XYZ file of C-alpha atoms in Angstrom:
755
model
C -296.405 -99.091 -183.991
C -295.235 -95.486 -183.856
C -297.495 -94.709 -180.901
C -295.599 -97.178 -178.795
C -292.371 -95.652 -180.034
C -293.000 -92.340 -178.317
C -294.277 -93.647 -175.003
C -292.164 -94.307 -171.928
C -293.533 -97.690 -170.884
C -292.074 -99.808 -168.149
C -290.951 -103.378 -168.045
C -292.429 -105.503 -170.719
C -292.691 -109.263 -170.628
C -293.789 -111.670 -173.312
C -295.656 -114.753 -172.227
C -296.140 -116.137 -175.714
C -293.440 -118.516 -176.861
C -292.181 -118.271 -180.408
C -290.772 -121.319 -182.079
C -288.304 -119.320 -184.083
C -288.084 -115.877 -182.482
C -287.717 -112.919 -184.846
C -286.081 -110.910 -182.086
C -286.880 -108.738 -179.115
C -286.412 -105.116 -178.126
C -285.201 -103.995 -174.684
C -286.398 -100.506 -173.759
C -285.599 -98.249 -170.811
C -288.272 -95.614 -170.385
C -288.291 -92.493 -168.198
C -288.733 -93.452 -164.586
C -286.369 -96.381 -164.936
C -289.122 -98.632 -166.313
C -287.476 -101.503 -168.115
C -289.429 -103.164 -170.889
C -289.022 -105.861 -173.455
C -291.077 -106.309 -176.612
C -291.479 -109.718 -178.198
C -292.523 -109.564 -181.847
C -294.726 -112.670 -181.809
C -296.834 -112.167 -184.934
C -296.093 -114.172 -188.057
C -295.970 -111.017 -190.178
C -292.865 -109.691 -188.475
C -289.470 -110.371 -189.958
C -286.097 -109.340 -188.558
C -285.962 -106.182 -190.700
C -289.397 -104.799 -189.807
C -289.065 -105.701 -186.132
C -285.611 -104.147 -185.867
C -286.878 -100.983 -187.585
C -289.749 -100.768 -185.113
C -287.355 -101.175 -182.200
C -284.977 -98.504 -183.466
C -287.862 -96.058 -183.991
C -288.485 -95.929 -180.247
C -287.351 -92.530 -179.006
C -286.022 -93.823 -175.680
C -282.936 -95.994 -175.150
C -283.637 -99.283 -176.897
C -281.578 -102.318 -177.880
C -282.464 -104.736 -180.658
C -281.654 -108.409 -180.015
C -281.937 -110.464 -183.182
C -283.284 -113.976 -182.727
C -283.809 -113.529 -178.980
C -286.845 -113.693 -176.746
C -287.664 -111.571 -173.732
C -286.892 -113.159 -170.386
C -289.982 -114.603 -168.701
C -288.665 -114.400 -165.138
C -289.514 -111.727 -162.556
C -292.409 -110.390 -164.556
C -294.951 -107.888 -163.219
C -297.330 -108.448 -166.103
C -297.757 -108.754 -169.848
C -299.698 -106.842 -172.464
C -300.665 -108.660 -175.649
C -301.501 -106.230 -178.471
C -303.149 -107.173 -181.774
C -304.303 -103.719 -182.924
C -302.606 -104.163 -186.314
C -303.868 -107.685 -186.815
C -302.783 -111.068 -185.498
C -299.913 -111.205 -187.975
C -298.351 -108.147 -186.345
C -299.176 -108.791 -182.733
C -296.574 -108.124 -180.109
C -296.280 -108.770 -176.396
C -294.944 -106.225 -173.943
C -293.260 -107.638 -170.864
C -293.165 -105.463 -167.731
C -290.447 -106.244 -165.178
C -291.130 -103.415 -162.748
C -293.702 -100.716 -162.076
C -297.174 -100.480 -160.570
C -299.409 -103.269 -161.923
C -302.537 -101.117 -161.804
C -300.947 -98.349 -163.861
C -299.475 -100.823 -166.292
C -302.853 -102.488 -166.728
C -304.451 -99.123 -167.447
C -301.767 -98.379 -170.019
C -302.193 -101.763 -171.672
C -305.966 -101.577 -171.922
C -306.533 -97.833 -172.287
C -303.656 -96.981 -174.589
C -302.887 -100.096 -176.599
C -306.245 -101.843 -176.467
C -304.304 -104.878 -175.324
C -305.033 -107.860 -173.098
C -303.451 -107.574 -169.672
C -302.105 -110.523 -167.736
C -300.553 -110.055 -164.316
C -297.853 -111.981 -162.502
C -297.395 -115.366 -164.124
C -299.026 -118.052 -162.026
C -300.683 -121.446 -162.427
C -303.749 -119.992 -160.775
C -305.160 -118.015 -157.865
C -307.152 -119.037 -154.822
C -309.482 -116.645 -152.986
C -310.414 -117.794 -149.498
C -311.223 -116.516 -146.011
C -308.498 -117.162 -143.486
C -309.853 -118.751 -140.293
C -306.820 -117.460 -138.420
C -307.191 -113.861 -139.619
C -310.948 -113.808 -140.244
C -310.103 -111.822 -143.373
C -310.056 -112.407 -147.143
C -306.795 -113.663 -148.639
C -305.732 -114.260 -152.233
C -303.013 -116.856 -152.945
C -301.071 -116.934 -156.247
C -299.341 -120.218 -157.132
C -296.125 -118.892 -158.640
C -293.706 -121.791 -158.160
C -292.660 -123.678 -161.268
C -293.585 -127.083 -159.775
C -297.250 -126.209 -159.323
C -299.746 -127.650 -161.775
C -303.361 -126.643 -162.144
C -304.391 -129.866 -160.392
C -302.037 -129.545 -157.428
C -302.833 -125.856 -156.990
C -306.562 -126.545 -157.114
C -306.148 -129.299 -154.531
C -304.173 -126.989 -152.243
C -306.860 -124.325 -152.575
C -309.647 -126.758 -151.683
C -308.020 -127.482 -148.329
C -307.681 -123.852 -147.220
C -311.298 -123.211 -146.122
C -314.848 -124.411 -146.529
C -315.590 -122.183 -149.511
C -312.473 -121.421 -151.545
C -312.562 -120.180 -155.130
C -309.886 -121.303 -157.604
C -309.260 -119.643 -160.996
C -306.584 -121.160 -163.261
C -303.924 -119.255 -165.238
C -304.265 -115.949 -163.429
C -302.715 -114.404 -160.342
C -303.920 -112.057 -157.626
C -304.145 -108.331 -158.170
C -305.984 -106.975 -155.147
C -305.882 -103.738 -153.224
C -303.115 -104.571 -150.796
C -302.299 -104.095 -147.167
C -299.263 -106.262 -147.777
C -297.981 -109.545 -149.213
C -296.430 -112.671 -147.745
C -294.100 -114.789 -149.894
C -294.155 -118.379 -148.611
C -291.721 -121.127 -149.626
C -293.023 -124.688 -149.017
C -290.307 -126.359 -151.024
C -288.347 -125.953 -154.209
C -290.712 -124.840 -156.953
C -293.738 -124.643 -154.637
C -293.609 -120.953 -153.818
C -296.807 -118.986 -153.449
C -297.655 -115.396 -152.702
C -300.504 -114.355 -150.412
C -302.035 -110.909 -150.772
C -304.066 -109.203 -148.054
C -306.649 -106.541 -148.857
C -307.925 -106.126 -145.289
C -306.550 -106.246 -141.769
C -304.007 -104.572 -139.551
C -300.572 -104.552 -141.183
C -298.670 -105.295 -137.956
C -300.866 -108.322 -137.210
C -300.563 -109.626 -140.754
C -296.789 -109.183 -140.721
C -296.498 -111.103 -137.454
C -298.575 -113.968 -138.847
C -296.543 -114.060 -142.071
C -293.147 -114.107 -140.389
C -293.842 -116.088 -137.189
C -296.562 -118.498 -138.309
C -295.946 -119.059 -142.021
C -292.165 -118.408 -142.004
C -292.736 -116.112 -144.940
C -291.255 -112.849 -146.190
C -293.484 -109.840 -145.523
C -293.736 -106.836 -147.811
C -295.884 -103.965 -146.612
C -297.886 -101.945 -149.090
C -296.865 -98.298 -149.325
C -298.937 -95.799 -147.406
C -301.520 -93.667 -149.170
C -299.092 -90.845 -149.908
C -295.956 -92.813 -150.697
C -295.818 -91.798 -154.353
C -295.257 -88.130 -153.510
C -293.247 -86.338 -150.857
C -294.621 -84.401 -147.924
C -294.002 -81.083 -149.677
C -296.485 -82.121 -152.374
C -299.017 -83.329 -149.810
C -298.868 -79.973 -148.031
C -299.282 -78.056 -151.296
C -302.543 -79.886 -152.066
C -304.479 -78.095 -149.320
C -306.736 -75.152 -150.130
C -306.113 -71.993 -148.118
C -306.762 -68.256 -148.235
C -304.418 -67.776 -151.217
C -305.078 -70.795 -153.451
C -308.134 -72.977 -154.022
C -307.208 -76.593 -154.818
C -309.836 -78.907 -156.348
C -310.046 -81.551 -155.007
C -308.401 -80.246 -151.857
C -306.210 -82.675 -149.905
C -306.234 -85.297 -152.660
C -304.602 -88.503 -151.360
C -303.275 -91.479 -153.267
C -306.691 -93.111 -153.656
C -308.066 -89.824 -154.916
C -305.248 -89.564 -157.472
C -305.884 -93.091 -158.712
C -309.595 -92.352 -159.059
C -308.767 -89.222 -161.048
C -306.552 -91.259 -163.375
C -309.297 -93.831 -163.928
C -311.823 -91.080 -164.639
C -309.517 -88.834 -166.649
C -309.787 -85.979 -164.164
C -307.453 -83.275 -162.948
C -306.192 -81.417 -159.898
C -306.817 -77.700 -160.317
C -305.176 -74.731 -158.615
C -306.647 -71.242 -158.761
C -306.222 -67.915 -156.965
C -308.629 -67.823 -154.021
C -311.042 -65.096 -153.008
C -312.244 -64.135 -156.451
C -308.870 -62.748 -157.511
C -308.461 -61.994 -161.193
C -307.114 -64.917 -163.217
C -304.388 -63.673 -165.539
C -304.153 -66.765 -167.727
C -304.206 -70.540 -167.698
C -301.747 -73.391 -168.019
C -302.505 -77.079 -168.552
C -299.896 -79.514 -167.240
C -299.212 -83.081 -168.429
C -297.349 -85.209 -165.832
C -294.495 -87.569 -166.593
C -295.367 -91.151 -167.377
C -296.506 -93.129 -164.332
C -295.868 -90.084 -162.134
C -298.583 -89.293 -159.613
C -300.162 -85.988 -160.730
C -299.944 -84.740 -157.138
C -296.151 -84.665 -157.494
C -296.401 -81.314 -159.300
C -298.503 -79.607 -156.615
C -295.639 -77.469 -155.279
C -294.998 -75.960 -158.713
C -298.713 -75.603 -159.478
C -299.500 -73.846 -156.191
C -296.762 -71.260 -156.681
C -297.935 -70.508 -160.219
C -301.505 -70.125 -158.942
C -300.308 -67.813 -156.173
C -299.032 -65.518 -158.938
C -302.552 -65.224 -160.366
C -302.857 -68.096 -162.861
C -305.205 -71.060 -163.240
C -303.319 -74.385 -163.326
C -304.858 -77.721 -164.316
C -302.655 -80.765 -163.624
C -304.089 -83.636 -165.638
C -304.480 -87.255 -164.523
C -304.353 -89.820 -167.323
C -305.473 -93.414 -167.598
C -302.521 -95.600 -166.701
C -300.445 -92.490 -165.998
C -299.758 -91.971 -169.725
C -300.353 -88.529 -171.245
C -300.268 -89.942 -174.777
C -303.464 -91.825 -173.980
C -305.323 -88.525 -174.395
C -303.072 -85.924 -176.015
C -305.939 -83.551 -176.845
C -307.127 -83.370 -173.210
C -306.055 -79.733 -172.977
C -308.743 -78.811 -175.513
C -311.566 -79.712 -173.131
C -309.885 -77.811 -170.298
C -309.597 -74.665 -172.423
C -313.192 -75.008 -173.633
C -314.443 -75.312 -170.049
C -312.927 -71.971 -168.988
C -314.225 -69.355 -171.370
C -313.344 -66.707 -168.798
C -309.644 -67.308 -169.539
C -308.427 -66.024 -172.902
C -304.678 -66.734 -172.686
C -303.352 -70.278 -172.411
C -300.087 -72.179 -172.211
C -299.297 -75.857 -171.830
C -296.477 -77.510 -169.921
C -295.284 -80.995 -169.167
C -292.574 -83.117 -167.640
C -290.747 -86.011 -169.284
C -293.133 -87.981 -171.521
C -295.872 -85.575 -170.503
C -293.795 -82.756 -171.954
C -293.525 -84.552 -175.286
C -297.299 -85.037 -175.265
C -297.758 -81.351 -174.436
C -295.627 -80.424 -177.450
C -297.720 -82.766 -179.591
C -300.869 -80.947 -178.477
C -299.357 -77.534 -179.159
C -298.439 -78.665 -182.663
C -301.841 -80.183 -183.412
C -303.924 -77.323 -181.991
C -302.115 -74.333 -183.540
C -304.372 -71.735 -185.156
C -307.494 -73.304 -183.588
C -309.762 -71.815 -180.909
C -308.130 -74.039 -178.298
C -304.535 -73.302 -179.274
C -301.860 -72.377 -176.772
C -299.449 -69.479 -177.003
C -296.537 -71.076 -175.173
C -295.110 -74.450 -174.198
C -292.827 -75.272 -171.262
C -290.964 -78.567 -171.462
C -289.298 -79.776 -168.256
C -286.865 -82.627 -168.895
C -288.645 -83.169 -172.208
C -288.499 -82.368 -175.906
C -290.797 -82.524 -178.962
C -291.038 -85.913 -180.600
C -289.705 -86.312 -184.133
C -293.279 -86.234 -185.442
C -293.907 -82.753 -184.011
C -292.579 -79.535 -185.539
C -293.215 -76.361 -183.546
C -291.743 -73.973 -186.118
C -293.577 -71.920 -188.698
C -296.852 -69.992 -188.654
C -298.814 -70.062 -185.430
C -295.927 -71.613 -183.520
C -295.999 -71.095 -179.749
C -293.125 -69.812 -177.666
C -291.114 -72.724 -176.322
C -289.224 -72.943 -173.049
C -287.029 -76.006 -172.515
C -285.390 -76.765 -169.174
C -283.114 -79.726 -168.524
C -280.892 -80.598 -165.597
C -277.277 -81.234 -166.524
C -277.446 -84.360 -164.330
C -280.576 -85.656 -166.093
C -279.811 -89.133 -167.396
C -283.408 -90.125 -168.153
C -283.696 -87.935 -171.231
C -281.683 -88.893 -174.293
C -279.532 -85.771 -174.387
C -278.520 -86.115 -178.027
C -282.157 -86.245 -179.088
C -282.970 -83.384 -176.722
C -280.506 -81.076 -178.437
C -281.447 -82.329 -181.888
C -285.089 -81.492 -181.169
C -284.318 -77.777 -180.758
C -284.251 -77.530 -184.545
C -287.982 -78.359 -184.431
C -288.727 -75.381 -182.194
C -289.013 -71.650 -182.984
C -285.930 -69.508 -183.362
C -286.747 -67.658 -180.142
C -286.860 -70.862 -178.067
C -285.369 -70.427 -174.605
C -283.329 -73.490 -173.661
C -281.763 -73.607 -170.210
C -279.513 -76.213 -168.659
C -279.776 -76.186 -164.877
C -276.417 -76.775 -163.245
C -276.826 -79.455 -160.579
C -280.401 -80.276 -161.570
C -281.677 -83.713 -162.542
C -284.838 -85.269 -163.995
C -286.800 -86.220 -160.884
C -286.551 -82.829 -159.194
C -289.019 -81.290 -161.631
C -291.587 -83.044 -159.438
C -291.897 -84.221 -155.849
C -292.041 -87.995 -156.190
C -288.644 -89.056 -154.883
C -285.614 -90.439 -156.637
C -285.818 -92.041 -160.052
C -283.951 -95.111 -161.231
C -281.349 -94.241 -163.855
C -281.205 -90.575 -162.891
C -278.093 -89.011 -161.375
C -278.232 -87.583 -157.876
C -279.019 -83.883 -157.950
C -276.418 -81.434 -156.680
C -278.896 -78.552 -156.673
C -281.325 -78.311 -153.728
C -284.805 -79.479 -154.704
C -286.374 -76.177 -153.724
C -283.869 -74.323 -155.923
C -284.765 -76.375 -158.985
C -288.414 -75.663 -158.225
C -287.588 -71.938 -158.008
C -286.114 -72.072 -161.505
C -289.036 -74.115 -162.823
C -291.541 -71.657 -161.366
C -289.566 -68.617 -162.518
C -289.396 -69.871 -166.094
C -293.115 -70.686 -166.045
C -294.118 -67.238 -164.792
C -291.769 -65.630 -167.300
C -293.529 -67.639 -170.014
C -297.016 -66.746 -168.770
C -296.113 -63.056 -168.616
C -295.592 -63.213 -172.404
C -299.086 -64.464 -173.169
C -300.669 -62.068 -175.606
C -297.386 -60.670 -176.875
C -296.192 -61.120 -180.443
C -294.900 -64.707 -180.563
C -292.557 -63.835 -183.429
C -290.799 -61.111 -181.424
C -287.775 -62.425 -179.618
C -288.552 -62.221 -175.913
C -284.920 -61.599 -175.018
C -284.907 -58.251 -176.809
C -283.539 -55.658 -176.100
C -280.835 -57.699 -174.429
C -280.411 -60.346 -177.089
C -281.775 -60.767 -180.564
C -281.493 -63.895 -182.751
C -278.974 -63.730 -185.541
C -279.404 -65.495 -188.846
C -278.126 -68.756 -187.454
C -280.785 -68.796 -184.758
C -278.328 -68.279 -181.928
C -278.185 -65.070 -179.961
C -275.485 -62.454 -179.974
C -275.211 -59.378 -177.771
C -276.879 -56.161 -178.860
C -274.595 -53.255 -178.045
C -274.590 -49.558 -178.798
C -272.124 -47.864 -181.136
C -270.253 -46.593 -178.120
C -269.952 -50.053 -176.584
C -268.686 -52.104 -179.527
C -265.141 -51.944 -178.207
C -266.119 -52.491 -174.573
C -263.790 -55.004 -172.957
C -263.754 -56.631 -169.576
C -260.585 -55.302 -167.996
C -258.576 -52.191 -168.893
C -261.037 -50.616 -171.357
C -263.693 -50.556 -168.634
C -264.214 -47.741 -166.229
C -262.035 -48.059 -163.161
C -263.386 -47.050 -159.750
C -261.995 -43.811 -158.378
C -261.070 -43.394 -154.741
C -264.696 -43.073 -153.721
C -265.446 -46.446 -155.275
C -267.598 -44.907 -157.985
C -267.229 -45.500 -161.693
C -265.126 -42.741 -163.256
C -265.587 -43.495 -166.926
C -261.827 -43.509 -167.553
C -260.650 -45.986 -170.151
C -257.303 -47.709 -170.336
C -255.228 -47.948 -173.518
C -253.614 -51.282 -172.829
C -256.160 -54.041 -173.443
C -257.422 -55.017 -176.866
C -258.811 -58.419 -176.005
C -262.158 -59.676 -177.197
C -265.310 -58.312 -175.633
C -266.174 -59.844 -172.285
C -269.576 -60.982 -173.461
C -268.301 -62.448 -176.733
C -267.829 -66.013 -175.494
C -271.363 -66.233 -174.109
C -272.840 -69.455 -175.378
C -275.731 -69.545 -177.787
C -278.893 -71.203 -176.475
C -278.762 -73.956 -179.086
C -275.457 -75.323 -177.833
C -274.877 -77.824 -175.073
C -272.368 -77.585 -172.293
C -269.474 -79.937 -171.776
C -269.219 -81.898 -168.565
C -269.472 -80.817 -164.958
C -266.383 -79.911 -162.999
C -264.084 -80.417 -165.954
C -261.068 -78.182 -166.474
C -261.127 -75.749 -169.331
C -259.118 -72.896 -170.707
C -260.915 -69.588 -170.897
C -263.274 -69.287 -173.874
C -263.140 -73.057 -174.448
C -266.179 -74.138 -172.426
C -269.654 -72.752 -172.934
C -272.972 -73.255 -171.257
C -276.397 -73.166 -172.799
C -279.219 -70.761 -172.238
C -279.963 -67.129 -172.679
C -277.393 -64.823 -171.138
C -275.668 -67.560 -169.179
C -271.890 -67.811 -169.417
C -269.430 -70.068 -167.686
C -267.384 -68.971 -164.690
C -264.288 -70.046 -166.634
C -264.666 -66.783 -168.548
C -264.883 -64.391 -165.613
C -262.599 -65.852 -162.957
C -259.358 -65.924 -165.010
C -259.873 -62.303 -166.027
C -260.598 -61.414 -162.427
C -257.398 -63.181 -161.355
C -255.294 -61.093 -163.745
C -256.849 -57.926 -162.380
C -256.437 -58.915 -158.724
C -252.772 -59.857 -159.322
C -252.108 -56.466 -160.954
C -250.967 -57.751 -164.352
C -252.148 -56.764 -167.795
C -253.510 -59.460 -170.056
C -250.386 -59.120 -172.220
C -248.286 -60.410 -169.320
C -250.840 -62.727 -167.699
C -253.117 -63.990 -170.442
C -256.377 -65.485 -169.120
C -256.719 -67.478 -172.340
C -253.420 -69.346 -172.023
C -251.893 -68.763 -168.606
C -254.891 -69.264 -166.341
C -256.897 -72.446 -166.107
C -260.391 -72.383 -164.594
C -262.111 -75.265 -162.848
C -265.861 -74.680 -162.710
C -267.310 -75.926 -159.429
C -270.969 -76.883 -159.532
C -271.921 -77.399 -155.907
C -271.300 -75.821 -152.545
C -269.173 -78.786 -151.474
C -266.986 -78.436 -154.570
C -266.416 -74.729 -154.120
C -265.594 -75.201 -150.428
C -263.066 -77.992 -150.969
C -261.347 -76.680 -154.131
C -258.138 -74.620 -153.839
C -256.523 -72.211 -156.313
C -252.886 -72.982 -157.148
C -249.759 -71.499 -158.723
C -247.568 -74.069 -160.453
C -243.790 -73.954 -160.685
C -243.663 -72.961 -164.336
C -244.177 -69.237 -164.906
C -247.820 -68.311 -164.956
C -249.543 -71.657 -164.732
C -252.449 -70.596 -162.587
C -255.531 -72.525 -161.513
C -258.596 -70.684 -160.239
C -261.963 -71.980 -159.052
C -265.309 -70.536 -160.150
C -268.989 -71.178 -159.484
C -272.200 -69.386 -160.447
C -275.653 -69.342 -158.917
C -278.682 -69.297 -161.189
C -281.748 -67.182 -160.465
C -285.201 -67.286 -162.013
C -286.785 -64.219 -163.508
C -290.595 -64.169 -163.420
C -291.007 -60.387 -163.609
C -288.781 -58.765 -166.243
C -290.087 -60.208 -169.498
C -287.464 -58.401 -171.563
C -284.769 -60.423 -169.812
C -284.129 -64.177 -169.957
C -286.296 -66.489 -167.862
C -283.262 -67.792 -166.001
C -279.862 -66.246 -165.500
C -277.043 -66.213 -162.991
C -277.005 -64.117 -159.855
C -273.523 -64.321 -158.343
C -270.075 -65.444 -159.399
C -267.718 -66.860 -156.801
C -264.001 -66.904 -157.675
C -261.243 -68.421 -155.557
C -257.913 -66.932 -156.651
C -254.355 -66.285 -155.484
C -253.276 -62.950 -154.044
C -250.790 -60.560 -155.632
C -248.370 -61.393 -152.814
C -248.511 -65.058 -153.857
C -247.522 -64.169 -157.416
C -244.574 -62.091 -156.193
C -243.400 -64.878 -153.894
C -243.869 -67.636 -156.486
C -242.501 -65.938 -159.604
C -240.493 -62.960 -158.370
C -242.174 -60.627 -160.864
C -243.077 -57.056 -160.141
C -246.752 -56.405 -160.907
C -247.700 -53.499 -163.161
C -250.184 -52.028 -160.668
C -251.347 -52.416 -157.112
C -253.540 -55.350 -156.109
C -257.075 -55.119 -157.424
C -260.232 -55.449 -155.389
C -263.547 -57.280 -155.655
C -265.272 -53.872 -155.709
C -263.364 -52.924 -158.860
C -264.495 -56.131 -160.514
C -268.103 -55.388 -159.585
C -267.687 -51.970 -161.212
C -266.325 -53.586 -164.363
C -269.224 -56.028 -164.469
C -271.636 -53.145 -164.066
C -270.082 -51.370 -167.032
C -270.586 -54.466 -169.143
C -274.229 -54.529 -168.068
C -274.619 -50.889 -169.080
C -273.299 -51.770 -172.527
C -275.717 -54.693 -172.821
C -278.755 -52.512 -172.151
C -277.375 -49.804 -174.445
C -276.643 -47.107 -171.891
C -274.446 -44.304 -173.221
C -271.811 -43.617 -170.565
C -270.744 -40.401 -172.304
C -274.047 -38.629 -171.674
C -274.430 -35.965 -169.006
C -278.046 -36.853 -168.319
C -278.999 -38.212 -164.925
C -278.566 -41.970 -164.649
C -278.215 -44.718 -162.036
C -276.458 -43.607 -158.864
C -274.543 -46.611 -157.537
C -271.281 -46.671 -155.571
C -269.073 -49.762 -155.399
C -267.988 -49.463 -151.793
C -265.182 -51.258 -149.967
C -265.308 -55.037 -149.944
C -266.923 -56.872 -147.063
C -263.742 -58.418 -145.637
C -264.514 -61.708 -143.945
C -262.404 -63.790 -141.611
C -263.339 -67.382 -142.424
C -264.336 -69.443 -145.414
C -267.754 -70.209 -143.946
C -268.436 -66.498 -143.509
C -267.450 -65.837 -147.128
C -269.715 -68.619 -148.389
C -272.724 -67.353 -146.443
C -272.250 -63.607 -147.122
C -274.118 -62.417 -150.222
C -273.074 -59.534 -152.405
C -274.779 -56.701 -150.526
C -276.953 -54.160 -152.335
C -278.254 -51.250 -150.244
C -280.651 -48.466 -151.131
C -279.060 -45.772 -148.999
C -281.356 -42.993 -150.205
C -284.040 -42.434 -152.783
C -282.472 -43.645 -156.003
C -278.985 -44.001 -154.494
C -277.422 -47.443 -154.080
C -274.265 -49.084 -152.789
C -272.930 -52.494 -153.752
C -270.428 -54.373 -151.602
C -268.642 -57.530 -152.752
C -267.632 -60.318 -150.360
C -263.887 -60.874 -149.925
C -261.684 -63.369 -148.091
C -257.926 -62.739 -148.026
C -255.110 -64.710 -146.388
C -251.408 -63.704 -146.212
C -248.702 -65.928 -147.662
C -247.447 -66.993 -144.238
C -249.227 -67.890 -140.996
C -247.412 -70.166 -138.511
C -248.649 -73.768 -138.503
C -251.118 -73.206 -141.359
C -250.722 -75.399 -144.491
C -249.537 -73.536 -147.583
C -252.639 -74.499 -149.609
C -254.736 -72.239 -147.374
C -252.395 -69.250 -147.664
C -251.953 -66.461 -150.185
C -255.584 -66.669 -151.286
C -257.926 -63.981 -152.539
C -261.597 -64.944 -152.783
C -264.209 -62.681 -154.386
C -267.967 -62.998 -154.577
C -269.416 -60.537 -157.119
C -272.471 -60.049 -159.295
C -272.800 -61.521 -162.752
C -273.489 -59.350 -165.779
C -276.991 -60.837 -165.871
C -277.716 -59.767 -162.317
C -276.444 -56.271 -163.045
C -278.631 -56.101 -166.164
C -281.658 -57.109 -164.098
C -280.870 -54.415 -161.522
C -280.405 -51.698 -164.148
C -283.676 -52.555 -165.857
C -285.507 -52.626 -162.521
C -284.473 -49.103 -161.519
C -284.642 -47.309 -164.878
C -288.190 -45.962 -165.448
C -289.694 -47.571 -168.522
C -291.174 -44.277 -169.640
C -287.801 -42.596 -169.862
C -286.492 -44.843 -172.593
C -282.821 -45.692 -172.525
C -281.082 -44.791 -169.302
C -278.186 -42.339 -169.411
C -275.359 -42.378 -166.917
C -273.173 -39.549 -165.719
C -269.451 -39.276 -165.951
C -267.531 -38.773 -162.734
C -269.163 -41.102 -160.262
C -272.503 -42.129 -161.739
C -272.961 -45.390 -163.567
């Protein structure tokens, strides 16, 4: 029974009545497939059946003494693989009947029965001159009355009792001839518009058109399935019928660099349960464009667990590729992890695993000798995955596992198959989530062949004894702080290296969250250092924006403490950041600022995290607002966004172990005057601007929006604001590592204007 416990099956419906029911188990599987299991065998008792139900890794509910509902059933699967005494019946209430049948027969070895009906009648319609199949679904039909009705439909009808139609459809017509005498006609041939007209106007029925050939994937996926000069797709232009044939045959859709380009490595992909394999074509094409072979598998019934070891045959068929990884989405990800566990140390092992909205099952442990690298991505709006079990599963992965939570991402957007029942609506653009998925994949593939026991985040982060990651800093940077102790820009906007004596707060990077921790909710209020996000170098905007507010207002942290006086609200979407407003409350120093971060993927720098943030947006109050509200005299003049960028850059230098006291040549970057913008829309659209003004010389300009405390006829909530858009430490680290020659070792930076 454990095999069923790890599979996301859909609606399950038991057609076998039990005189004294032991109980039933309601299950909600990924994809919103709702199932019910009736424990019909005589060997089951309430204890064993309940234990089986609770062992299912997806949301399940045990109902003692109850039977599954027999109404609105797509089909049933009767399974006796453990003997008649322990047979069970799976009742499916939604989902594609063909896929469910394949799952029932191919995976469970069960007996499939479709829509409950007294019988079916196959006949040729004289009106349509086309074959029609009629299912007698109404409760008042008997075998005799249905057979009599069938005999009168044409000269050569064929009646089969106790089964219903399951044809290739153009559409269906539900006809009601009286209470309990409903029947459903299915059309496998003919013009849909003509059939619909006949159903509605002639038979007074309800017409349901069959989906078109590409309805299970979006147009983006369809477009990505075409071969061109950069990528060869096999089979090219695969439509829905093609995908179904591949599933029946256990085939695959393969993507490869075109034109004889060198193949750098290979990745086998297992789709989510019941998800059309074509839905991952956008991701697969982009990985292939980077030089890798990608094989997206198609499984019988759409269930990867029906053939977990499939990747072995793929690897064996491509002896020209020596480095392999495996990836998967949802249930396919769990199956991919199962393969990685089973195949370790064998000729067909994989060096890395990417799990998208997925986690290793309890029966799979990816730690220990021969363990692959593991990348785990989950959207913070994913409500298909059991999040508690997701985070628990990290203990079954290597210490150097990279776990990333995508702000605004959900479950369905790891593929291109549309919305998914039970999932939350994504607040991240679909193409952005794909960017992050691709970036993490390419980052993973770039590590193939490297020592799997070496932490891939080094030299930026190294695992401590607890398995979480803490910053690696040089001796000179151990007391590096975010505000006063950092270098302040001189009049030219360059970093001067001068340190302040006033601040002795904790290091700016200290509250960065460890990758084995989960974040708290979206958009919730939090005091600085109270709310942490998961994944690599990521940190929450609630850390940066309050400190930035203190600097902009001209107060030291002793007088305006970001930990206690400033509250940060972390916006997660563009609409939230646009609509939110910073405030100053009546009580002294009760400040509310708004922050948001943008994530970027990192496919190139394999010494940095796969995913990290690119920009931080902070909406704050101006120094003038503080003076007007509280009547206090600030300690220094109003800060600037450029100064904050300089401070962030200093933190990045500390992270990559750059010694700012050296006189050797380093990175030449000037933090020039802010880009002062006139409207909120301009500020939102203007990126932090990096310019290469000469060979090896750069300028960085932050985006700023400032409003005075009084403008006639303008509401107060829009006045006295100071908005900054700056880099994150992660982005600065990426920049530093991209411009420092690898052969020169650690970069050194000059005092007096060079960072």
